[in-house]
């Protein structure tokens, strides 16, 4: 693979109850176990960061696919939900739901754009076959 960009982050402290920083200072976050998992919930967590990253990356892929097809998608959005739960083998697993909204175009066309974005998005390619990812298109 030809590398176009490399992101770096450092986790210190107690992982989910620690701190995450980037060398350039863009991120400097207190991390906390969610209340639903027995923690304080007073900070970010890996699932929040994954949901934000996946939503932004998928939205960019969606816009790229639309641009390549000469389809204007204004006011579009992608919401990301990441769930975590036991995998039945003593560990944990993730599941992702992406909700795509593209106002002003037919549902079928929006679904086709979302399906195509799912094929080119780096997060979708990284997770394909590893975790359940569902992409839904909601009407505005």
mmCIF file with all atom_site columns, C-alpha atoms in Angstrom:
data_model
loop_
_atom_site.group_PDB
_atom_site.id
_atom_site.type_symbol
_atom_site.label_atom_id
_atom_site.label_alt_id
_atom_site.label_comp_id
_atom_site.label_asym_id
_atom_site.label_entity_id
_atom_site.label_seq_id
_atom_site.pdbx_PDB_ins_code
_atom_site.Cartn_x
_atom_site.Cartn_y
_atom_site.Cartn_z
_atom_site.occupancy
_atom_site.B_iso_or_equiv
_atom_site.pdbx_formal_charge
_atom_site.auth_seq_id
_atom_site.auth_comp_id
_atom_site.auth_asym_id
_atom_site.auth_atom_id
_atom_site.pdbx_PDB_model_num
ATOM 1   C CA . UNK A 1 1   ? 0.000   0.000   0.000   1.00 0.00 ? 1   UNK A CA 1
ATOM 2   C CA . UNK A 1 2   ? 1.235   3.490   -0.823  1.00 0.00 ? 2   UNK A CA 1
ATOM 3   C CA . UNK A 1 3   ? 0.788   5.526   2.362   1.00 0.00 ? 3   UNK A CA 1
ATOM 4   C CA . UNK A 1 4   ? -0.859  8.919   1.857   1.00 0.00 ? 4   UNK A CA 1
ATOM 5   C CA . UNK A 1 5   ? -1.188  9.851   5.521   1.00 0.00 ? 5   UNK A CA 1
ATOM 6   C CA . UNK A 1 6   ? -0.396  8.389   8.915   1.00 0.00 ? 6   UNK A CA 1
ATOM 7   C CA . UNK A 1 7   ? -2.373  9.247   12.037  1.00 0.00 ? 7   UNK A CA 1
ATOM 8   C CA . UNK A 1 8   ? -0.835  8.779   15.477  1.00 0.00 ? 8   UNK A CA 1
ATOM 9   C CA . UNK A 1 9   ? -2.332  8.757   18.937  1.00 0.00 ? 9   UNK A CA 1
ATOM 10  C CA . UNK A 1 10  ? -1.038  7.818   22.367  1.00 0.00 ? 10  UNK A CA 1
ATOM 11  C CA . UNK A 1 11  ? -3.082  6.276   25.159  1.00 0.00 ? 11  UNK A CA 1
ATOM 12  C CA . UNK A 1 12  ? -1.744  6.818   28.689  1.00 0.00 ? 12  UNK A CA 1
ATOM 13  C CA . UNK A 1 13  ? -3.082  6.100   32.151  1.00 0.00 ? 13  UNK A CA 1
ATOM 14  C CA . UNK A 1 14  ? -5.511  3.235   32.455  1.00 0.00 ? 14  UNK A CA 1
ATOM 15  C CA . UNK A 1 15  ? -6.688  2.822   28.844  1.00 0.00 ? 15  UNK A CA 1
ATOM 16  C CA . UNK A 1 16  ? -10.442 3.360   28.969  1.00 0.00 ? 16  UNK A CA 1
ATOM 17  C CA . UNK A 1 17  ? -9.937  5.449   32.114  1.00 0.00 ? 17  UNK A CA 1
ATOM 18  C CA . UNK A 1 18  ? -6.891  7.343   30.888  1.00 0.00 ? 18  UNK A CA 1
ATOM 19  C CA . UNK A 1 19  ? -6.027  9.995   28.376  1.00 0.00 ? 19  UNK A CA 1
ATOM 20  C CA . UNK A 1 20  ? -5.640  9.997   24.578  1.00 0.00 ? 20  UNK A CA 1
ATOM 21  C CA . UNK A 1 21  ? -3.456  12.578  22.850  1.00 0.00 ? 21  UNK A CA 1
ATOM 22  C CA . UNK A 1 22  ? -2.032  13.188  19.402  1.00 0.00 ? 22  UNK A CA 1
ATOM 23  C CA . UNK A 1 23  ? 1.483   14.486  18.771  1.00 0.00 ? 23  UNK A CA 1
ATOM 24  C CA . UNK A 1 24  ? 0.136   17.614  17.047  1.00 0.00 ? 24  UNK A CA 1
ATOM 25  C CA . UNK A 1 25  ? -2.216  18.439  19.942  1.00 0.00 ? 25  UNK A CA 1
ATOM 26  C CA . UNK A 1 26  ? -5.382  18.135  17.836  1.00 0.00 ? 26  UNK A CA 1
ATOM 27  C CA . UNK A 1 27  ? -6.781  15.621  20.307  1.00 0.00 ? 27  UNK A CA 1
ATOM 28  C CA . UNK A 1 28  ? -6.274  15.661  24.045  1.00 0.00 ? 28  UNK A CA 1
ATOM 29  C CA . UNK A 1 29  ? -9.128  13.727  25.594  1.00 0.00 ? 29  UNK A CA 1
ATOM 30  C CA . UNK A 1 30  ? -9.941  12.333  28.985  1.00 0.00 ? 30  UNK A CA 1
ATOM 31  C CA . UNK A 1 31  ? -11.203 8.803   28.531  1.00 0.00 ? 31  UNK A CA 1
ATOM 32  C CA . UNK A 1 32  ? -13.794 7.123   30.746  1.00 0.00 ? 32  UNK A CA 1
ATOM 33  C CA . UNK A 1 33  ? -15.641 3.839   30.800  1.00 0.00 ? 33  UNK A CA 1
ATOM 34  C CA . UNK A 1 34  ? -19.321 4.475   29.892  1.00 0.00 ? 34  UNK A CA 1
ATOM 35  C CA . UNK A 1 35  ? -21.816 4.354   32.758  1.00 0.00 ? 35  UNK A CA 1
ATOM 36  C CA . UNK A 1 36  ? -23.565 1.478   30.984  1.00 0.00 ? 36  UNK A CA 1
ATOM 37  C CA . UNK A 1 37  ? -20.367 -0.547  31.385  1.00 0.00 ? 37  UNK A CA 1
ATOM 38  C CA . UNK A 1 38  ? -19.869 0.332   35.057  1.00 0.00 ? 38  UNK A CA 1
ATOM 39  C CA . UNK A 1 39  ? -17.733 3.441   34.658  1.00 0.00 ? 39  UNK A CA 1
ATOM 40  C CA . UNK A 1 40  ? -18.146 7.114   35.445  1.00 0.00 ? 40  UNK A CA 1
ATOM 41  C CA . UNK A 1 41  ? -19.015 8.126   31.888  1.00 0.00 ? 41  UNK A CA 1
ATOM 42  C CA . UNK A 1 42  ? -17.125 11.380  32.472  1.00 0.00 ? 42  UNK A CA 1
ATOM 43  C CA . UNK A 1 43  ? -15.095 11.353  29.297  1.00 0.00 ? 43  UNK A CA 1
ATOM 44  C CA . UNK A 1 44  ? -14.795 10.034  25.777  1.00 0.00 ? 44  UNK A CA 1
ATOM 45  C CA . UNK A 1 45  ? -14.505 6.339   25.003  1.00 0.00 ? 45  UNK A CA 1
ATOM 46  C CA . UNK A 1 46  ? -13.185 4.297   22.086  1.00 0.00 ? 46  UNK A CA 1
ATOM 47  C CA . UNK A 1 47  ? -16.672 3.601   20.756  1.00 0.00 ? 47  UNK A CA 1
ATOM 48  C CA . UNK A 1 48  ? -17.480 7.333   20.569  1.00 0.00 ? 48  UNK A CA 1
ATOM 49  C CA . UNK A 1 49  ? -14.251 7.983   18.702  1.00 0.00 ? 49  UNK A CA 1
ATOM 50  C CA . UNK A 1 50  ? -14.908 5.081   16.327  1.00 0.00 ? 50  UNK A CA 1
ATOM 51  C CA . UNK A 1 51  ? -18.481 6.283   15.684  1.00 0.00 ? 51  UNK A CA 1
ATOM 52  C CA . UNK A 1 52  ? -17.250 9.802   14.910  1.00 0.00 ? 52  UNK A CA 1
ATOM 53  C CA . UNK A 1 53  ? -14.436 8.594   12.672  1.00 0.00 ? 53  UNK A CA 1
ATOM 54  C CA . UNK A 1 54  ? -16.600 6.137   10.754  1.00 0.00 ? 54  UNK A CA 1
ATOM 55  C CA . UNK A 1 55  ? -19.418 8.674   10.254  1.00 0.00 ? 55  UNK A CA 1
ATOM 56  C CA . UNK A 1 56  ? -17.027 11.331  8.937   1.00 0.00 ? 56  UNK A CA 1
ATOM 57  C CA . UNK A 1 57  ? -15.141 8.914   6.693   1.00 0.00 ? 57  UNK A CA 1
ATOM 58  C CA . UNK A 1 58  ? -18.346 7.408   5.294   1.00 0.00 ? 58  UNK A CA 1
ATOM 59  C CA . UNK A 1 59  ? -19.800 10.876  4.694   1.00 0.00 ? 59  UNK A CA 1
ATOM 60  C CA . UNK A 1 60  ? -16.684 11.807  2.732   1.00 0.00 ? 60  UNK A CA 1
ATOM 61  C CA . UNK A 1 61  ? -16.976 8.600   0.678   1.00 0.00 ? 61  UNK A CA 1
ATOM 62  C CA . UNK A 1 62  ? -20.655 9.349   0.038   1.00 0.00 ? 62  UNK A CA 1
ATOM 63  C CA . UNK A 1 63  ? -19.836 12.843  -1.192  1.00 0.00 ? 63  UNK A CA 1
ATOM 64  C CA . UNK A 1 64  ? -17.059 11.479  -3.413  1.00 0.00 ? 64  UNK A CA 1
ATOM 65  C CA . UNK A 1 65  ? -19.357 8.892   -4.989  1.00 0.00 ? 65  UNK A CA 1
ATOM 66  C CA . UNK A 1 66  ? -22.028 11.536  -5.587  1.00 0.00 ? 66  UNK A CA 1
ATOM 67  C CA . UNK A 1 67  ? -19.490 13.939  -7.116  1.00 0.00 ? 67  UNK A CA 1
ATOM 68  C CA . UNK A 1 68  ? -18.186 11.220  -9.449  1.00 0.00 ? 68  UNK A CA 1
ATOM 69  C CA . UNK A 1 69  ? -21.761 10.630  -10.646 1.00 0.00 ? 69  UNK A CA 1
ATOM 70  C CA . UNK A 1 70  ? -22.501 14.330  -10.959 1.00 0.00 ? 70  UNK A CA 1
ATOM 71  C CA . UNK A 1 71  ? -25.205 14.150  -8.287  1.00 0.00 ? 71  UNK A CA 1
ATOM 72  C CA . UNK A 1 72  ? -25.558 17.154  -5.999  1.00 0.00 ? 72  UNK A CA 1
ATOM 73  C CA . UNK A 1 73  ? -26.119 16.140  -2.388  1.00 0.00 ? 73  UNK A CA 1
ATOM 74  C CA . UNK A 1 74  ? -26.524 19.202  -0.232  1.00 0.00 ? 74  UNK A CA 1
ATOM 75  C CA . UNK A 1 75  ? -27.331 19.087  3.469   1.00 0.00 ? 75  UNK A CA 1
ATOM 76  C CA . UNK A 1 76  ? -26.525 15.360  3.607   1.00 0.00 ? 76  UNK A CA 1
ATOM 77  C CA . UNK A 1 77  ? -25.519 13.741  6.874   1.00 0.00 ? 77  UNK A CA 1
ATOM 78  C CA . UNK A 1 78  ? -24.255 10.432  8.201   1.00 0.00 ? 78  UNK A CA 1
ATOM 79  C CA . UNK A 1 79  ? -24.880 9.375   11.774  1.00 0.00 ? 79  UNK A CA 1
ATOM 80  C CA . UNK A 1 80  ? -22.761 6.624   13.268  1.00 0.00 ? 80  UNK A CA 1
ATOM 81  C CA . UNK A 1 81  ? -23.755 4.313   16.133  1.00 0.00 ? 81  UNK A CA 1
ATOM 82  C CA . UNK A 1 82  ? -21.249 1.854   17.547  1.00 0.00 ? 82  UNK A CA 1
ATOM 83  C CA . UNK A 1 83  ? -22.454 -0.824  19.938  1.00 0.00 ? 83  UNK A CA 1
ATOM 84  C CA . UNK A 1 84  ? -20.277 -3.026  22.129  1.00 0.00 ? 84  UNK A CA 1
ATOM 85  C CA . UNK A 1 85  ? -21.279 -6.259  23.777  1.00 0.00 ? 85  UNK A CA 1
ATOM 86  C CA . UNK A 1 86  ? -19.979 -9.662  24.818  1.00 0.00 ? 86  UNK A CA 1
ATOM 87  C CA . UNK A 1 87  ? -18.990 -12.032 22.037  1.00 0.00 ? 87  UNK A CA 1
ATOM 88  C CA . UNK A 1 88  ? -19.878 -15.168 23.990  1.00 0.00 ? 88  UNK A CA 1
ATOM 89  C CA . UNK A 1 89  ? -16.238 -16.251 24.157  1.00 0.00 ? 89  UNK A CA 1
ATOM 90  C CA . UNK A 1 90  ? -15.084 -14.087 27.059  1.00 0.00 ? 90  UNK A CA 1
ATOM 91  C CA . UNK A 1 91  ? -14.330 -11.051 24.919  1.00 0.00 ? 91  UNK A CA 1
ATOM 92  C CA . UNK A 1 92  ? -16.285 -8.247  23.311  1.00 0.00 ? 92  UNK A CA 1
ATOM 93  C CA . UNK A 1 93  ? -17.483 -7.380  19.826  1.00 0.00 ? 93  UNK A CA 1
ATOM 94  C CA . UNK A 1 94  ? -18.648 -4.277  18.010  1.00 0.00 ? 94  UNK A CA 1
ATOM 95  C CA . UNK A 1 95  ? -21.550 -3.573  15.672  1.00 0.00 ? 95  UNK A CA 1
ATOM 96  C CA . UNK A 1 96  ? -22.085 -0.421  13.638  1.00 0.00 ? 96  UNK A CA 1
ATOM 97  C CA . UNK A 1 97  ? -25.154 1.291   12.237  1.00 0.00 ? 97  UNK A CA 1
ATOM 98  C CA . UNK A 1 98  ? -24.734 4.151   9.792   1.00 0.00 ? 98  UNK A CA 1
ATOM 99  C CA . UNK A 1 99  ? -27.759 6.323   9.073   1.00 0.00 ? 99  UNK A CA 1
ATOM 100 C CA . UNK A 1 100 ? -27.544 8.270   5.822   1.00 0.00 ? 100 UNK A CA 1
ATOM 101 C CA . UNK A 1 101 ? -29.800 11.243  5.092   1.00 0.00 ? 101 UNK A CA 1
ATOM 102 C CA . UNK A 1 102 ? -29.711 12.901  1.668   1.00 0.00 ? 102 UNK A CA 1
ATOM 103 C CA . UNK A 1 103 ? -32.508 15.449  1.342   1.00 0.00 ? 103 UNK A CA 1
ATOM 104 C CA . UNK A 1 104 ? -33.958 16.202  -2.063  1.00 0.00 ? 104 UNK A CA 1
ATOM 105 C CA . UNK A 1 105 ? -33.253 12.957  -3.916  1.00 0.00 ? 105 UNK A CA 1
ATOM 106 C CA . UNK A 1 106 ? -35.301 9.789   -4.323  1.00 0.00 ? 106 UNK A CA 1
ATOM 107 C CA . UNK A 1 107 ? -34.863 7.113   -1.657  1.00 0.00 ? 107 UNK A CA 1
ATOM 108 C CA . UNK A 1 108 ? -33.699 4.542   -4.240  1.00 0.00 ? 108 UNK A CA 1
ATOM 109 C CA . UNK A 1 109 ? -30.980 6.871   -5.549  1.00 0.00 ? 109 UNK A CA 1
ATOM 110 C CA . UNK A 1 110 ? -29.889 7.730   -2.008  1.00 0.00 ? 110 UNK A CA 1
ATOM 111 C CA . UNK A 1 111 ? -29.679 4.004   -1.172  1.00 0.00 ? 111 UNK A CA 1
ATOM 112 C CA . UNK A 1 112 ? -27.602 3.333   -4.293  1.00 0.00 ? 112 UNK A CA 1
ATOM 113 C CA . UNK A 1 113 ? -25.187 6.142   -3.373  1.00 0.00 ? 113 UNK A CA 1
ATOM 114 C CA . UNK A 1 114 ? -24.928 4.824   0.187   1.00 0.00 ? 114 UNK A CA 1
ATOM 115 C CA . UNK A 1 115 ? -24.307 1.265   -1.041  1.00 0.00 ? 115 UNK A CA 1
ATOM 116 C CA . UNK A 1 116 ? -21.569 2.526   -3.368  1.00 0.00 ? 116 UNK A CA 1
ATOM 117 C CA . UNK A 1 117 ? -19.990 4.598   -0.580  1.00 0.00 ? 117 UNK A CA 1
ATOM 118 C CA . UNK A 1 118 ? -19.956 1.444   1.562   1.00 0.00 ? 118 UNK A CA 1
ATOM 119 C CA . UNK A 1 119 ? -17.757 -0.197  -1.086  1.00 0.00 ? 119 UNK A CA 1
ATOM 120 C CA . UNK A 1 120 ? -15.141 2.593   -1.154  1.00 0.00 ? 120 UNK A CA 1
ATOM 121 C CA . UNK A 1 121 ? -15.070 3.881   2.449   1.00 0.00 ? 121 UNK A CA 1
ATOM 122 C CA . UNK A 1 122 ? -11.820 2.819   4.171   1.00 0.00 ? 122 UNK A CA 1
ATOM 123 C CA . UNK A 1 123 ? -13.654 2.102   7.446   1.00 0.00 ? 123 UNK A CA 1
ATOM 124 C CA . UNK A 1 124 ? -16.170 -0.087  5.610   1.00 0.00 ? 124 UNK A CA 1
ATOM 125 C CA . UNK A 1 125 ? -13.343 -1.935  3.884   1.00 0.00 ? 125 UNK A CA 1
ATOM 126 C CA . UNK A 1 126 ? -11.528 -2.416  7.207   1.00 0.00 ? 126 UNK A CA 1
ATOM 127 C CA . UNK A 1 127 ? -14.602 -3.775  9.001   1.00 0.00 ? 127 UNK A CA 1
ATOM 128 C CA . UNK A 1 128 ? -16.128 -5.844  6.181   1.00 0.00 ? 128 UNK A CA 1
ATOM 129 C CA . UNK A 1 129 ? -16.388 -9.462  7.253   1.00 0.00 ? 129 UNK A CA 1
ATOM 130 C CA . UNK A 1 130 ? -15.191 -8.629  10.771  1.00 0.00 ? 130 UNK A CA 1
ATOM 131 C CA . UNK A 1 131 ? -18.168 -6.937  12.401  1.00 0.00 ? 131 UNK A CA 1
ATOM 132 C CA . UNK A 1 132 ? -21.807 -6.334  11.541  1.00 0.00 ? 132 UNK A CA 1
ATOM 133 C CA . UNK A 1 133 ? -22.266 -2.999  9.754   1.00 0.00 ? 133 UNK A CA 1
ATOM 134 C CA . UNK A 1 134 ? -25.687 -1.878  8.598   1.00 0.00 ? 134 UNK A CA 1
ATOM 135 C CA . UNK A 1 135 ? -26.227 1.143   6.381   1.00 0.00 ? 135 UNK A CA 1
ATOM 136 C CA . UNK A 1 136 ? -29.711 2.618   6.382   1.00 0.00 ? 136 UNK A CA 1
ATOM 137 C CA . UNK A 1 137 ? -31.044 5.503   4.353   1.00 0.00 ? 137 UNK A CA 1
ATOM 138 C CA . UNK A 1 138 ? -33.613 7.671   6.072   1.00 0.00 ? 138 UNK A CA 1
ATOM 139 C CA . UNK A 1 139 ? -35.794 10.136  4.273   1.00 0.00 ? 139 UNK A CA 1
ATOM 140 C CA . UNK A 1 140 ? -35.369 13.740  5.349   1.00 0.00 ? 140 UNK A CA 1
#
